[in-house]
PDB file of C-alpha atoms in Angstrom:
ATOM      1  CA  MET Q 379       0.323   0.333  -0.012  1.00  0.00           C
ATOM      2  CA  LYS Q 380       2.682   2.262   0.412  1.00  0.00           C
ATOM      3  CA  THR Q 381       4.579   1.780  -2.564  1.00  0.00           C
ATOM      4  CA  ILE Q 382       1.330   2.676  -5.010  1.00  0.00           C
ATOM      5  CA  PHE Q 383       1.265   6.235  -2.964  1.00  0.00           C
ATOM      6  CA  TYR Q 384       4.804   6.691  -3.101  1.00  0.00           C
ATOM      7  CA  THR Q 385       4.535   6.367  -6.797  1.00  0.00           C
ATOM      8  CA  VAL Q 386       1.280   8.111  -6.838  1.00  0.00           C
ATOM      9  CA  VAL Q 387       2.466  10.638  -4.839  1.00  0.00           C
ATOM     10  CA  PHE Q 388       6.340  10.984  -7.026  1.00  0.00           C
ATOM     11  CA  GLY Q 389       4.738  10.461 -10.713  1.00  0.00           C
ATOM     12  CA  GLY Q 390       1.752  13.548  -9.179  1.00  0.00           C
ATOM     13  CA  LEU Q 391       5.079  15.800  -8.659  1.00  0.00           C
ATOM     14  CA  LEU Q 392       7.199  15.195 -11.692  1.00  0.00           C
ATOM     15  CA  SER Q 393       3.438  15.960 -13.728  1.00  0.00           C
ATOM     16  CA  LEU Q 394       3.981  19.389 -11.966  1.00  0.00           C
ATOM     17  CA  GLY Q 395       7.074  20.102 -12.475  1.00  0.00           C
ATOM     18  CA  MET Q 396       7.578  18.796 -15.919  1.00  0.00           C
ATOM     19  CA  TYR Q 397       4.322  21.215 -16.555  1.00  0.00           C
ATOM     20  CA  ALA Q 398       6.277  24.148 -14.892  1.00  0.00           C
ATOM     21  CA  GLY Q 399       9.526  23.644 -16.624  1.00  0.00           C
ATOM     22  CA  ASN Q 400       7.568  23.228 -19.983  1.00  0.00           C
ATOM     23  CA  GLN Q 401       5.256  26.971 -19.364  1.00  0.00           C
ATOM     24  CA  ALA Q 402       8.744  28.671 -17.855  1.00  0.00           C
ATOM     25  CA  LEU Q 403      10.297  27.524 -21.554  1.00  0.00           C
ATOM     26  CA  SER Q 404       7.738  28.605 -23.342  1.00  0.00           C
ATOM     27  CA  MET Q 405       7.412  32.248 -22.503  1.00  0.00           C
ATOM     28  CA  PRO Q 406       8.634  34.860 -25.165  1.00  0.00           C
ATOM     29  CA  ASP Q 407      12.086  36.508 -23.954  1.00  0.00           C
ATOM     30  CA  VAL Q 408      11.452  40.487 -23.914  1.00  0.00           C
ATOM     31  CA  HIS Q 409      14.769  42.074 -24.662  1.00  0.00           C
ATOM     32  CA  PHE Q 410      14.855  46.202 -22.798  1.00  0.00           C
ATOM     33  CA  SER Q 411      17.243  49.038 -23.196  1.00  0.00           C
ATOM     34  CA  TYR Q 412      19.368  49.711 -20.336  1.00  0.00           C
ATOM     35  CA  ALA Q 413      19.080  53.441 -22.124  1.00  0.00           C
ATOM     36  CA  THR Q 414      15.382  54.318 -23.300  1.00  0.00           C
ATOM     37  CA  ASN Q 415      14.441  51.286 -21.018  1.00  0.00           C
ATOM     38  CA  GLU Q 416      12.043  50.470 -23.498  1.00  0.00           C
ATOM     39  CA  CYS Q 417      11.701  47.190 -25.030  1.00  0.00           C
ATOM     40  CA  VAL Q 418      13.464  46.782 -28.322  1.00  0.00           C
ATOM     41  CA  GLU Q 419      13.398  43.029 -29.414  1.00  0.00           C
ATOM     42  CA  VAL Q 420      10.612  40.258 -28.574  1.00  0.00           C
ATOM     43  CA  VAL Q 421      12.042  35.861 -29.091  1.00  0.00           C
ATOM     44  CA  ASN Q 422       8.810  34.164 -29.656  1.00  0.00           C
ATOM     45  CA  TYR Q 423       9.585  30.056 -28.610  1.00  0.00           C
ATOM     46  CA  THR Q 424       6.118  28.746 -29.638  1.00  0.00           C
ATOM     47  CA  ASP Q 425       3.457  29.677 -32.742  1.00  0.00           C
ATOM     48  CA  GLU Q 426       2.230  32.780 -30.686  1.00  0.00           C
ATOM     49  CA  GLN Q 427       3.916  35.933 -32.643  1.00  0.00           C
ATOM     50  CA  PHE Q 428       4.511  38.605 -29.766  1.00  0.00           C
ATOM     51  CA  SER Q 429       6.417  41.479 -30.567  1.00  0.00           C
ATOM     52  CA  CYS Q 430       7.066  45.310 -28.758  1.00  0.00           C
ATOM     53  CA  GLU Q 431       3.600  46.323 -29.750  1.00  0.00           C
ATOM     54  CA  ASN Q 432       1.852  43.047 -27.690  1.00  0.00           C
ATOM     55  CA  TYR Q 433       4.016  41.254 -25.467  1.00  0.00           C
ATOM     56  CA  PRO Q 434       2.423  38.788 -23.124  1.00  0.00           C
ATOM     57  CA  ASN Q 435       1.727  39.627 -19.708  1.00  0.00           C
ATOM     58  CA  LYS Q 436       4.374  36.842 -18.707  1.00  0.00           C
ATOM     59  CA  PHE Q 437       7.648  36.913 -20.069  1.00  0.00           C
ATOM     60  CA  ASN Q 438      11.528  37.083 -19.334  1.00  0.00           C
ATOM     61  CA  HIS Q 439      13.309  39.903 -18.993  1.00  0.00           C
ATOM     62  CA  VAL Q 440      15.883  40.516 -20.209  1.00  0.00           C
ATOM     63  CA  TRP Q 441      18.381  43.620 -20.178  1.00  0.00           C
ATOM     64  CA  VAL Q 442      20.358  45.007 -23.311  1.00  0.00           C
ATOM     65  CA  GLN Q 443      23.142  48.035 -24.467  1.00  0.00           C
TER      66      GLN Q 443
END
């Protein structure tokens, strides 16, 4: 009985970790300029096409020169 419980818990945690990793890796990188503090480029990792005019609510913030 313990083995089944541990297997279910481990499987659930593994699935949750894989889901979170997939979400983090699919967020676009939005490059902001140090000098102007404005968006200069968006790097998309999925089929969704974001740009500086319409970047998503959640993204990886990258500072560039």
